[in-house]
Tab-separated table of C-alpha atoms and ligand atoms in Angstrom:
chain	number	residue	atom	x	y	z
A	1	UNK	CA	-32.068	-1.713	1.565
A	2	UNK	CA	-31.671	-4.732	3.752
A	3	UNK	CA	-29.359	-7.419	2.614
A	4	UNK	CA	-29.285	-11.256	3.330
A	5	UNK	CA	-25.646	-11.093	2.332
A	6	UNK	CA	-23.277	-10.844	5.426
A	7	UNK	CA	-19.928	-9.270	4.597
A	8	UNK	CA	-17.579	-12.032	5.445
A	9	UNK	CA	-14.426	-10.670	3.696
A	10	UNK	CA	-13.921	-13.901	1.722
A	11	UNK	CA	-13.258	-15.822	5.049
A	12	UNK	CA	-13.284	-19.511	4.279
A	13	UNK	CA	-13.898	-19.024	0.455
A	14	UNK	CA	-11.414	-21.017	-1.463
A	15	UNK	CA	-10.660	-18.926	-4.707
A	16	UNK	CA	-7.566	-20.818	-6.159
A	17	UNK	CA	-5.224	-23.751	-5.606
A	18	UNK	CA	-1.732	-23.157	-4.729
A	19	UNK	CA	1.456	-25.317	-4.263
A	20	UNK	CA	3.311	-22.687	-2.326
A	21	UNK	CA	1.953	-22.573	1.253
A	22	UNK	CA	-0.519	-24.354	3.527
A	23	UNK	CA	-1.816	-22.432	6.582
A	24	UNK	CA	-3.660	-24.991	8.609
A	25	UNK	CA	-5.412	-22.754	11.137
A	26	UNK	CA	-7.256	-25.623	13.118
A	27	UNK	CA	-3.901	-27.373	13.790
A	28	UNK	CA	-1.701	-24.213	14.058
A	29	UNK	CA	0.430	-25.651	11.336
A	30	UNK	CA	2.347	-23.716	8.657
A	31	UNK	CA	4.118	-25.271	5.576
A	32	UNK	CA	6.194	-23.536	2.961
A	33	UNK	CA	6.164	-25.853	-0.114
A	34	UNK	CA	5.706	-28.843	2.342
A	35	UNK	CA	8.296	-28.028	4.885
A	36	UNK	CA	7.232	-27.135	8.432
A	37	UNK	CA	7.917	-23.433	9.491
A	38	UNK	CA	9.596	-24.775	12.697
A	39	UNK	CA	12.343	-26.660	10.630
A	40	UNK	CA	12.786	-23.908	8.098
A	41	UNK	CA	13.288	-21.302	10.972
A	42	UNK	CA	15.732	-23.302	12.974
A	43	UNK	CA	17.731	-24.967	10.172
A	44	UNK	CA	17.804	-22.768	7.131
A	45	UNK	CA	18.399	-19.077	6.095
A	46	UNK	CA	16.161	-16.625	4.402
A	47	UNK	CA	18.019	-17.095	1.099
A	48	UNK	CA	17.284	-20.813	1.108
A	49	UNK	CA	13.674	-20.131	1.814
A	50	UNK	CA	13.568	-17.527	-0.980
A	51	UNK	CA	15.073	-20.131	-3.351
A	52	UNK	CA	12.586	-22.761	-2.087
A	53	UNK	CA	9.614	-20.321	-2.692
A	54	UNK	CA	10.743	-19.147	-6.162
A	55	UNK	CA	12.159	-22.363	-7.496
A	56	UNK	CA	9.975	-24.988	-5.616
A	57	UNK	CA	13.196	-26.674	-4.415
A	58	UNK	CA	15.597	-26.493	-1.421
A	59	UNK	CA	18.825	-25.378	-2.965
A	60	UNK	CA	21.851	-27.535	-2.742
A	61	UNK	CA	25.114	-25.818	-2.138
A	62	UNK	CA	26.003	-24.820	-5.580
A	63	UNK	CA	22.414	-23.547	-6.228
A	64	UNK	CA	22.629	-21.537	-2.942
A	65	UNK	CA	25.978	-19.956	-3.790
A	66	UNK	CA	24.671	-19.001	-7.239
A	67	UNK	CA	21.355	-17.627	-5.764
A	68	UNK	CA	23.236	-15.585	-3.115
A	69	UNK	CA	25.676	-14.168	-5.666
A	70	UNK	CA	22.782	-13.164	-7.736
A	71	UNK	CA	21.111	-11.378	-4.904
A	72	UNK	CA	24.514	-9.681	-4.046
A	73	UNK	CA	24.731	-8.411	-7.644
A	74	UNK	CA	21.227	-7.006	-7.535
A	75	UNK	CA	21.299	-5.019	-4.178
A	76	UNK	CA	22.408	-1.742	-5.555
A	77	UNK	CA	19.734	0.785	-6.596
A	78	UNK	CA	19.613	2.759	-9.866
A	79	UNK	CA	21.042	6.297	-9.066
A	80	UNK	CA	17.854	7.849	-10.317
A	81	UNK	CA	15.833	6.040	-7.619
A	82	UNK	CA	17.903	7.401	-4.831
A	83	UNK	CA	17.565	10.973	-6.575
A	84	UNK	CA	13.788	10.409	-6.592
A	85	UNK	CA	13.749	9.598	-2.882
A	86	UNK	CA	15.845	12.661	-2.122
A	87	UNK	CA	13.009	14.687	-3.591
A	88	UNK	CA	10.285	13.269	-1.263
A	89	UNK	CA	9.181	15.012	1.984
A	90	UNK	CA	11.128	13.514	4.901
A	91	UNK	CA	7.691	12.892	6.797
A	92	UNK	CA	6.733	10.414	4.077
A	93	UNK	CA	6.156	7.002	5.716
A	94	UNK	CA	8.634	4.276	4.700
A	95	UNK	CA	5.847	1.991	3.418
A	96	UNK	CA	4.613	4.650	0.959
A	97	UNK	CA	8.213	5.145	-0.159
A	98	UNK	CA	8.647	1.498	-0.608
A	99	UNK	CA	5.492	1.055	-2.669
A	100	UNK	CA	6.467	4.115	-4.859
A	101	UNK	CA	10.024	2.683	-5.343
A	102	UNK	CA	8.851	-0.738	-6.462
A	103	UNK	CA	6.626	1.012	-9.026
A	104	UNK	CA	9.544	3.115	-10.186
A	105	UNK	CA	11.958	0.013	-10.474
A	106	UNK	CA	9.639	-0.999	-13.361
A	107	UNK	CA	11.016	1.969	-15.293
A	108	UNK	CA	14.498	0.505	-14.907
A	109	UNK	CA	13.681	-2.951	-16.235
A	110	UNK	CA	14.511	-3.031	-19.884
A	111	UNK	CA	12.976	-6.448	-20.355
A	112	UNK	CA	9.494	-5.187	-19.761
A	113	UNK	CA	6.813	-5.940	-21.104
A	114	UNK	CA	8.270	-9.277	-22.083
A	115	UNK	CA	7.395	-11.938	-19.590
A	116	UNK	CA	8.772	-15.629	-19.136
A	117	UNK	CA	9.576	-17.758	-16.266
A	118	UNK	CA	13.319	-16.993	-16.246
A	119	UNK	CA	12.588	-13.267	-16.602
A	120	UNK	CA	10.039	-13.434	-13.715
A	121	UNK	CA	12.430	-15.168	-11.365
A	122	UNK	CA	15.089	-12.681	-12.232
A	123	UNK	CA	12.761	-9.852	-11.524
A	124	UNK	CA	11.730	-11.503	-8.181
A	125	UNK	CA	15.349	-11.844	-7.147
A	126	UNK	CA	15.922	-8.214	-8.153
A	127	UNK	CA	13.045	-7.030	-5.873
A	128	UNK	CA	14.195	-9.404	-3.014
A	129	UNK	CA	17.723	-7.829	-3.199
A	130	UNK	CA	16.642	-4.302	-3.503
A	131	UNK	CA	13.832	-3.910	-1.018
A	132	UNK	CA	16.286	-3.763	2.000
A	133	UNK	CA	18.417	-1.232	0.162
A	134	UNK	CA	15.234	1.002	-0.408
A	135	UNK	CA	14.342	0.860	3.271
A	136	UNK	CA	17.891	1.470	4.513
A	137	UNK	CA	18.366	4.402	2.051
A	138	UNK	CA	15.100	5.982	2.948
A	139	UNK	CA	15.959	5.683	6.617
A	140	UNK	CA	19.202	7.741	6.065
A	141	UNK	CA	17.671	10.126	3.510
A	142	UNK	CA	14.882	11.156	5.863
A	143	UNK	CA	17.549	11.978	8.518
A	144	UNK	CA	19.270	14.046	5.830
A	145	UNK	CA	22.062	11.625	5.710
A	146	UNK	CA	23.776	10.164	2.596
A	147	UNK	CA	22.490	6.645	1.799
A	148	UNK	CA	25.245	3.830	2.366
A	149	UNK	CA	26.037	1.319	-0.527
A	150	UNK	CA	25.626	-2.413	0.319
A	151	UNK	CA	28.813	-4.161	0.659
A	152	UNK	CA	29.622	-7.590	-0.865
A	153	UNK	CA	30.279	-10.562	1.586
A	154	UNK	CA	27.607	-9.516	3.982
A	155	UNK	CA	24.352	-11.433	4.333
A	156	UNK	CA	21.131	-9.578	3.595
A	157	UNK	CA	20.460	-9.094	7.384
A	158	UNK	CA	23.949	-7.925	7.963
A	159	UNK	CA	23.875	-5.529	4.972
A	160	UNK	CA	20.465	-4.101	6.106
A	161	UNK	CA	21.842	-3.010	9.459
A	162	UNK	CA	25.111	-1.940	7.952
A	163	UNK	CA	23.325	0.301	5.280
A	164	UNK	CA	21.353	2.014	8.030
A	165	UNK	CA	24.042	2.569	10.686
A	166	UNK	CA	27.362	2.364	8.718
A	167	UNK	CA	28.403	-0.544	11.247
A	168	UNK	CA	28.310	-4.330	10.936
A	169	UNK	CA	25.683	-5.740	13.399
A	170	UNK	CA	26.271	-8.192	16.218
A	171	UNK	CA	26.535	-11.510	14.452
A	172	UNK	CA	23.722	-13.137	16.669
A	173	UNK	CA	21.338	-10.300	16.103
A	174	UNK	CA	21.891	-10.696	12.304
A	175	UNK	CA	21.240	-14.430	12.575
A	176	UNK	CA	17.964	-13.816	14.512
A	177	UNK	CA	16.891	-11.083	12.141
A	178	UNK	CA	17.385	-13.541	9.326
A	179	UNK	CA	15.206	-16.094	11.205
A	180	UNK	CA	12.622	-13.321	11.495
A	181	UNK	CA	12.623	-12.889	7.689
A	182	UNK	CA	12.117	-16.724	7.263
A	183	UNK	CA	9.110	-16.573	9.613
A	184	UNK	CA	7.469	-13.658	7.562
A	185	UNK	CA	8.382	-14.903	3.949
A	186	UNK	CA	4.952	-16.511	3.172
A	187	UNK	CA	1.491	-17.061	4.436
A	188	UNK	CA	-0.874	-18.200	1.585
A	189	UNK	CA	-3.777	-16.070	0.532
A	190	UNK	CA	-3.518	-13.263	3.205
A	191	UNK	CA	-4.622	-9.916	2.167
A	192	UNK	CA	-1.376	-8.561	0.610
A	193	UNK	CA	-0.831	-11.915	-1.293
A	194	UNK	CA	-4.449	-11.934	-2.595
A	195	UNK	CA	-3.792	-8.276	-3.770
A	196	UNK	CA	-0.598	-9.431	-5.576
A	197	UNK	CA	-2.350	-12.432	-7.214
A	198	UNK	CA	-5.375	-10.367	-8.191
A	199	UNK	CA	-3.204	-7.751	-10.073
A	200	UNK	CA	-1.051	-10.488	-11.491
A	201	UNK	CA	-4.324	-12.210	-12.835
A	202	UNK	CA	-4.952	-9.256	-15.027
A	203	UNK	CA	-1.326	-10.107	-16.635
A	204	UNK	CA	-0.045	-6.743	-15.257
A	205	UNK	CA	3.704	-6.899	-14.635
A	206	UNK	CA	5.452	-7.998	-11.338
A	207	UNK	CA	6.264	-4.455	-10.202
A	208	UNK	CA	2.451	-3.520	-10.377
A	209	UNK	CA	1.581	-6.571	-8.501
A	210	UNK	CA	4.217	-6.024	-5.795
A	211	UNK	CA	3.465	-2.391	-5.258
A	212	UNK	CA	-0.203	-3.314	-4.735
A	213	UNK	CA	0.793	-5.949	-2.221
A	214	UNK	CA	2.873	-3.350	-0.285
A	215	UNK	CA	-0.127	-1.012	-0.111
A	216	UNK	CA	-2.217	-3.754	1.277
A	217	UNK	CA	0.491	-4.836	3.849
A	218	UNK	CA	0.595	-1.220	5.023
A	219	UNK	CA	-2.812	-1.337	6.729
A	220	UNK	CA	-2.998	-1.762	10.577
A	221	UNK	CA	-5.145	-4.975	10.376
A	222	UNK	CA	-2.428	-6.717	8.350
A	223	UNK	CA	1.248	-5.901	8.292
A	224	UNK	CA	0.852	-2.373	9.891
A	225	UNK	CA	0.003	-4.222	13.167
A	226	UNK	CA	3.587	-4.690	14.300
A	227	UNK	CA	4.229	-0.947	14.399
A	228	UNK	CA	0.902	-0.460	16.193
A	229	UNK	CA	1.842	-3.141	18.712
A	230	UNK	CA	4.935	-1.109	19.635
A	231	UNK	CA	2.939	2.117	19.986
A	232	UNK	CA	0.501	0.351	22.180
A	233	UNK	CA	3.316	-1.113	24.422
A	234	UNK	CA	4.819	2.445	24.774
A	235	UNK	CA	1.360	3.905	25.590
A	236	UNK	CA	0.784	1.222	28.367
A	237	UNK	CA	4.247	1.879	29.561
A	238	UNK	CA	4.383	-0.433	32.648
A	239	UNK	CA	2.954	-3.800	33.682
A	240	UNK	CA	0.638	-2.386	36.246
A	241	UNK	CA	-1.167	-0.495	33.420
A	242	UNK	CA	-1.781	-3.586	31.232
A	243	UNK	CA	-5.010	-4.899	32.995
A	244	UNK	CA	-6.832	-1.440	32.870
A	245	UNK	CA	-5.690	-1.021	29.291
A	246	UNK	CA	-7.193	-4.191	28.069
A	247	UNK	CA	-10.366	-3.864	30.206
A	248	UNK	CA	-10.860	-0.273	28.591
A	249	UNK	CA	-10.209	-1.568	24.939
A	250	UNK	CA	-12.733	-4.434	25.488
A	251	UNK	CA	-15.371	-2.094	27.120
A	252	UNK	CA	-15.127	0.370	24.207
A	253	UNK	CA	-15.100	-2.427	21.540
A	254	UNK	CA	-11.545	-1.380	20.383
A	255	UNK	CA	-8.850	-3.609	19.157
A	256	UNK	CA	-5.735	-4.845	21.133
A	257	UNK	CA	-3.246	-4.993	18.463
A	258	UNK	CA	-1.245	-8.271	17.802
A	259	UNK	CA	-3.902	-10.573	19.329
A	260	UNK	CA	-6.291	-12.651	17.065
A	261	UNK	CA	-5.874	-14.073	13.684
A	262	UNK	CA	-8.333	-14.645	10.807
A	263	UNK	CA	-7.244	-18.286	10.377
A	264	UNK	CA	-5.315	-19.424	13.350
A	265	UNK	CA	-7.900	-19.867	16.030
A	266	UNK	CA	-5.795	-22.013	18.319
A	267	UNK	CA	-2.523	-20.205	18.097
A	268	UNK	CA	-0.019	-19.013	15.474
A	269	UNK	CA	3.028	-21.329	15.248
A	270	UNK	CA	5.327	-18.393	14.450
A	271	UNK	CA	4.731	-16.915	17.952
A	272	UNK	CA	6.375	-19.897	19.656
A	273	UNK	CA	9.579	-19.113	17.701
A	274	UNK	CA	9.441	-15.284	17.958
A	275	UNK	CA	8.751	-15.228	21.822
A	276	UNK	CA	12.239	-16.671	22.726
A	277	UNK	CA	13.901	-14.720	20.026
A	278	UNK	CA	12.397	-11.466	21.589
A	279	UNK	CA	13.699	-12.563	25.016
A	280	UNK	CA	17.145	-13.459	23.681
A	281	UNK	CA	17.756	-10.162	21.939
A	282	UNK	CA	16.369	-8.277	24.999
A	283	UNK	CA	18.897	-10.060	27.245
A	284	UNK	CA	21.598	-9.526	24.550
A	285	UNK	CA	21.243	-5.803	24.487
A	286	UNK	CA	20.344	-5.454	28.207
A	287	UNK	CA	16.797	-4.282	27.780
A	288	UNK	CA	14.132	-7.006	28.533
A	289	UNK	CA	11.428	-4.600	29.554
A	290	UNK	CA	9.536	-4.697	26.238
A	291	UNK	CA	9.723	-8.607	26.078
A	292	UNK	CA	8.450	-8.753	29.670
A	293	UNK	CA	5.587	-6.421	28.713
A	294	UNK	CA	4.564	-8.319	25.703
A	295	UNK	CA	4.583	-11.555	27.710
A	296	UNK	CA	2.472	-9.938	30.503
A	297	UNK	CA	0.032	-8.479	27.834
A	298	UNK	CA	-0.305	-11.866	26.288
A	299	UNK	CA	-1.169	-13.399	29.693
A	300	UNK	CA	-3.509	-10.824	30.868
A	301	UNK	CA	-5.129	-10.331	27.388
A	302	UNK	CA	-5.950	-14.048	27.131
A	303	UNK	CA	-7.437	-14.157	30.578
A	304	UNK	CA	-9.609	-10.920	30.009
A	305	UNK	CA	-10.816	-12.093	26.538
A	306	UNK	CA	-11.880	-15.239	28.127
A	307	UNK	CA	-13.591	-13.579	31.155
A	308	UNK	CA	-15.240	-10.724	29.250
A	309	UNK	CA	-16.009	-12.240	25.756
A	310	UNK	CA	-15.733	-15.999	26.452
A	311	UNK	CA	-13.186	-16.037	23.679
A	312	UNK	CA	-9.844	-17.968	23.433
A	313	UNK	CA	-7.601	-15.436	21.862
A	314	UNK	CA	-3.832	-16.005	20.813
A	315	UNK	CA	-0.983	-13.567	19.786
A	316	UNK	CA	-0.290	-13.343	16.160
A	317	UNK	CA	3.082	-12.947	14.279
A	318	UNK	CA	3.186	-9.242	14.868
A	319	UNK	CA	2.916	-9.513	18.694
A	320	UNK	CA	6.465	-10.464	19.537
A	321	UNK	CA	8.038	-9.028	16.311
A	322	UNK	CA	7.427	-5.559	17.771
A	323	UNK	CA	9.638	-5.975	20.964
A	324	UNK	CA	12.070	-8.013	18.873
A	325	UNK	CA	12.699	-5.187	16.208
A	326	UNK	CA	12.628	-2.521	18.843
A	327	UNK	CA	15.358	-4.072	20.809
A	328	UNK	CA	17.261	-4.703	17.638
A	329	UNK	CA	17.249	-0.918	17.409
A	330	UNK	CA	15.026	-0.424	14.444
A	331	UNK	CA	12.675	2.635	14.231
A	332	UNK	CA	9.044	1.646	14.830
A	333	UNK	CA	7.795	2.631	11.404
A	334	UNK	CA	10.434	0.216	9.825
A	335	UNK	CA	8.824	-2.813	11.330
A	336	UNK	CA	6.216	-3.127	8.466
A	337	UNK	CA	8.784	-2.383	5.697
A	338	UNK	CA	10.932	-5.260	7.223
A	339	UNK	CA	7.987	-7.557	6.986
A	340	UNK	CA	7.590	-6.378	3.313
A	341	UNK	CA	11.432	-7.148	2.715
A	342	UNK	CA	10.628	-10.737	3.590
A	343	UNK	CA	7.197	-11.345	2.267
A	344	UNK	CA	8.209	-10.033	-1.143
A	345	UNK	CA	9.652	-13.574	-1.577
A	346	UNK	CA	6.230	-15.192	-1.043
A	347	UNK	CA	4.372	-12.480	-3.203
A	348	UNK	CA	6.638	-13.115	-6.069
A	349	UNK	CA	6.312	-16.934	-5.769
A	350	UNK	CA	2.533	-16.355	-5.869
A	351	UNK	CA	2.788	-13.953	-8.899
A	352	UNK	CA	4.908	-16.544	-10.871
A	353	UNK	CA	2.286	-19.274	-9.765
A	354	UNK	CA	-0.518	-16.971	-10.910
A	355	UNK	CA	1.098	-16.378	-14.431
A	356	UNK	CA	3.014	-19.730	-14.950
A	357	UNK	CA	1.034	-22.459	-13.472
A	358	UNK	CA	0.388	-25.471	-15.549
A	359	UNK	CA	-2.723	-25.765	-17.529
A	360	UNK	CA	-4.489	-27.912	-14.917
A	361	UNK	CA	-4.097	-25.434	-12.222
A	362	UNK	CA	-3.938	-22.165	-14.193
A	363	UNK	CA	-5.931	-19.467	-12.332
A	364	UNK	CA	-8.235	-17.098	-14.097
A	365	UNK	CA	-8.931	-13.539	-14.005
A	366	UNK	CA	-10.292	-12.653	-10.551
A	367	UNK	CA	-13.820	-11.093	-10.941
A	368	UNK	CA	-16.011	-11.526	-7.978
A	369	UNK	CA	-19.614	-10.450	-7.826
A	370	UNK	CA	-21.080	-7.808	-5.427
A	371	UNK	CA	-24.707	-7.350	-4.268
A	372	UNK	CA	-26.092	-3.965	-5.078
A	373	UNK	CA	-27.875	-2.429	-2.068
A	374	UNK	CA	-27.946	1.305	-3.241
A	375	UNK	CA	-30.859	3.386	-4.427
A	376	UNK	CA	-33.231	1.653	-6.777
A	377	UNK	CA	-36.054	3.604	-8.520
A	378	UNK	CA	-37.374	0.901	-10.939
A	379	UNK	CA	-36.069	-0.767	-14.107
A	380	UNK	CA	-36.004	2.730	-15.896
A	381	UNK	CA	-33.414	4.088	-13.357
A	382	UNK	CA	-33.857	7.279	-11.289
A	383	UNK	CA	-35.057	10.456	-13.071
A	384	UNK	CA	-31.788	12.620	-13.754
A	385	UNK	CA	-32.706	16.133	-12.545
A	386	UNK	CA	-31.006	18.934	-14.678
A	387	UNK	CA	-28.268	20.839	-12.785
A	388	UNK	CA	-30.264	23.972	-12.353
A	389	UNK	CA	-33.049	22.181	-10.708
A	390	UNK	CA	-31.098	19.993	-8.369
B	1	LIG	C1	-6.717	-10.275	12.792
B	1	LIG	C2	-8.219	-9.964	12.884
B	1	LIG	C3	-8.563	-8.907	11.874
B	1	LIG	C4	-8.990	-11.162	12.791
B	1	LIG	O1	-10.322	-10.805	12.936
B	1	LIG	P1	-11.480	-11.913	12.796
B	1	LIG	O2	-11.307	-12.977	11.740
B	1	LIG	O3	-12.588	-11.016	12.853
B	1	LIG	O4	-11.435	-12.444	14.353
B	1	LIG	P2	-12.474	-13.371	15.037
B	1	LIG	O5	-13.619	-13.739	14.166
B	1	LIG	O6	-11.780	-14.364	15.742
B	1	LIG	O7	-13.139	-12.347	16.120
B	1	LIG	C5	-13.974	-12.801	17.147
B	1	LIG	C6	-14.245	-11.467	17.971
B	1	LIG	O8	-13.048	-10.977	18.682
B	1	LIG	C7	-12.938	-9.748	18.488
B	1	LIG	N1	-11.466	-9.570	18.326
B	1	LIG	C8	-10.585	-10.233	17.622
B	1	LIG	N2	-9.399	-9.903	17.663
B	1	LIG	C9	-9.409	-8.746	18.499
B	1	LIG	C10	-8.511	-7.840	18.955
B	1	LIG	N3	-7.205	-7.961	18.737
B	1	LIG	N4	-8.780	-7.021	19.929
B	1	LIG	C11	-10.152	-6.928	20.314
B	1	LIG	N5	-11.137	-7.649	19.803
B	1	LIG	C12	-10.777	-8.746	19.016
B	1	LIG	C13	-13.562	-9.425	17.146
B	1	LIG	O9	-13.824	-8.137	16.951
B	1	LIG	C14	-14.773	-10.338	17.283
B	1	LIG	O10	-15.767	-9.629	18.088
B	1	LIG	P3	-17.318	-9.727	17.951
B	1	LIG	O11	-17.603	-11.148	18.049
B	1	LIG	O12	-17.731	-8.918	19.093
B	1	LIG	O13	-17.439	-9.054	16.681
B	1	LIG	C15	-8.547	-9.384	14.529
B	1	LIG	O14	-7.994	-10.446	15.280
B	1	LIG	C16	-7.655	-8.099	14.663
B	1	LIG	O15	-8.180	-7.083	14.234
B	1	LIG	N6	-6.467	-8.104	15.321
B	1	LIG	C17	-5.766	-6.973	15.783
B	1	LIG	C18	-4.943	-6.475	14.630
B	1	LIG	C19	-3.832	-7.316	14.216
B	1	LIG	O16	-3.126	-7.793	15.137
B	1	LIG	N7	-3.704	-7.764	12.966
B	1	LIG	C20	-2.490	-8.591	12.493
B	1	LIG	C21	-3.104	-9.803	11.987
B	1	LIG	S1	-1.741	-11.066	11.567
């Protein structure tokens, strides 16, 4: 059946109001609670940004110390969760482990099913604190190594590398990793946040909403793109291969990962911050090959999209994250879990807004309509043929 409805994937459809984030695609501007991403990335830490998102306030020094201490106290995983991970096949993708572990964490929350703003903020803090521990523990368990406990006194970034390798990372690498977490923490009604809000709108608990969001983030058109960018760079190998690679993709109508964005049509502001970070880390570890490949792919990709499709295309947040995380020494399938470790702050802020917004802005249960284009045999429905006659 022909349909006049074009599948637009909700592009441009405003479905709720939010005080958390403004993605201004036309002007390449990103605001978290009114603050420009450039200022947050260069002048604050991930802990400050997580506080801003959850409490709608930049923390003063006392609030920050308190918030950081609470994160520190929440990093350790219940022993049962580690045992559950140890029973999983070592080939299980880390995003699937993360999604399952968030669902399992609900079983360890004695305060469920009660919900209140303080309880929701505590749960959010628990998730922000524990996701890096889950990712690091799985990284070791799948190598048949014992997980390493988080240590007090280290930042979230330092702890993450420490729990993977057993060694404290270079201070500057940890600072830049923290900045990457700031850049990924929030992005309005993207696919995974929408998933979280949709689940929260049914009044399901925060763990259900966050695990749905992790499932959504795992797809290659969303958070999974950063891993796919690295696989693509590896497959291309050298700068000389970039032009034929992009030409081939365009000819076959296939995607060049890390390019394009559903909202930013004039450039993603996070790229301008990530590009020099990727360069700096490459120089620091003595391997700028992947940074240079990414830069060349940006240049050649832009020119070829213009020439062959008459389209201005720009890199998105995943493009330079790939070479950045690779040169930081992270396994490629950890790139998307790292994205989740940061975005969980945004998801939780949205879940809280969904469930505790003031009356004037309270969202309602999401329930869109669809247009039926399947079989139609008339108002009586199709004749049901008995099993022996089908
Ligand atoms: C992110 C994405 C889904 C946005 O898609 P979108 O909103 O449909 O983008 P546009 O409307 O601007 O696309 C315009 C055209 O460019 C094409 N295009 C966009 N990004 C492309 C890419 N990375 N590679 C090849 N073609 C691309 C589209 O297919 C479309 O072609 P068409 O007009 O022939 O149908 C898309 O750019 C994409 O798939 N990028 C690669 C995956 C990725 O990096 N995802 C992470 C996003 S943060």
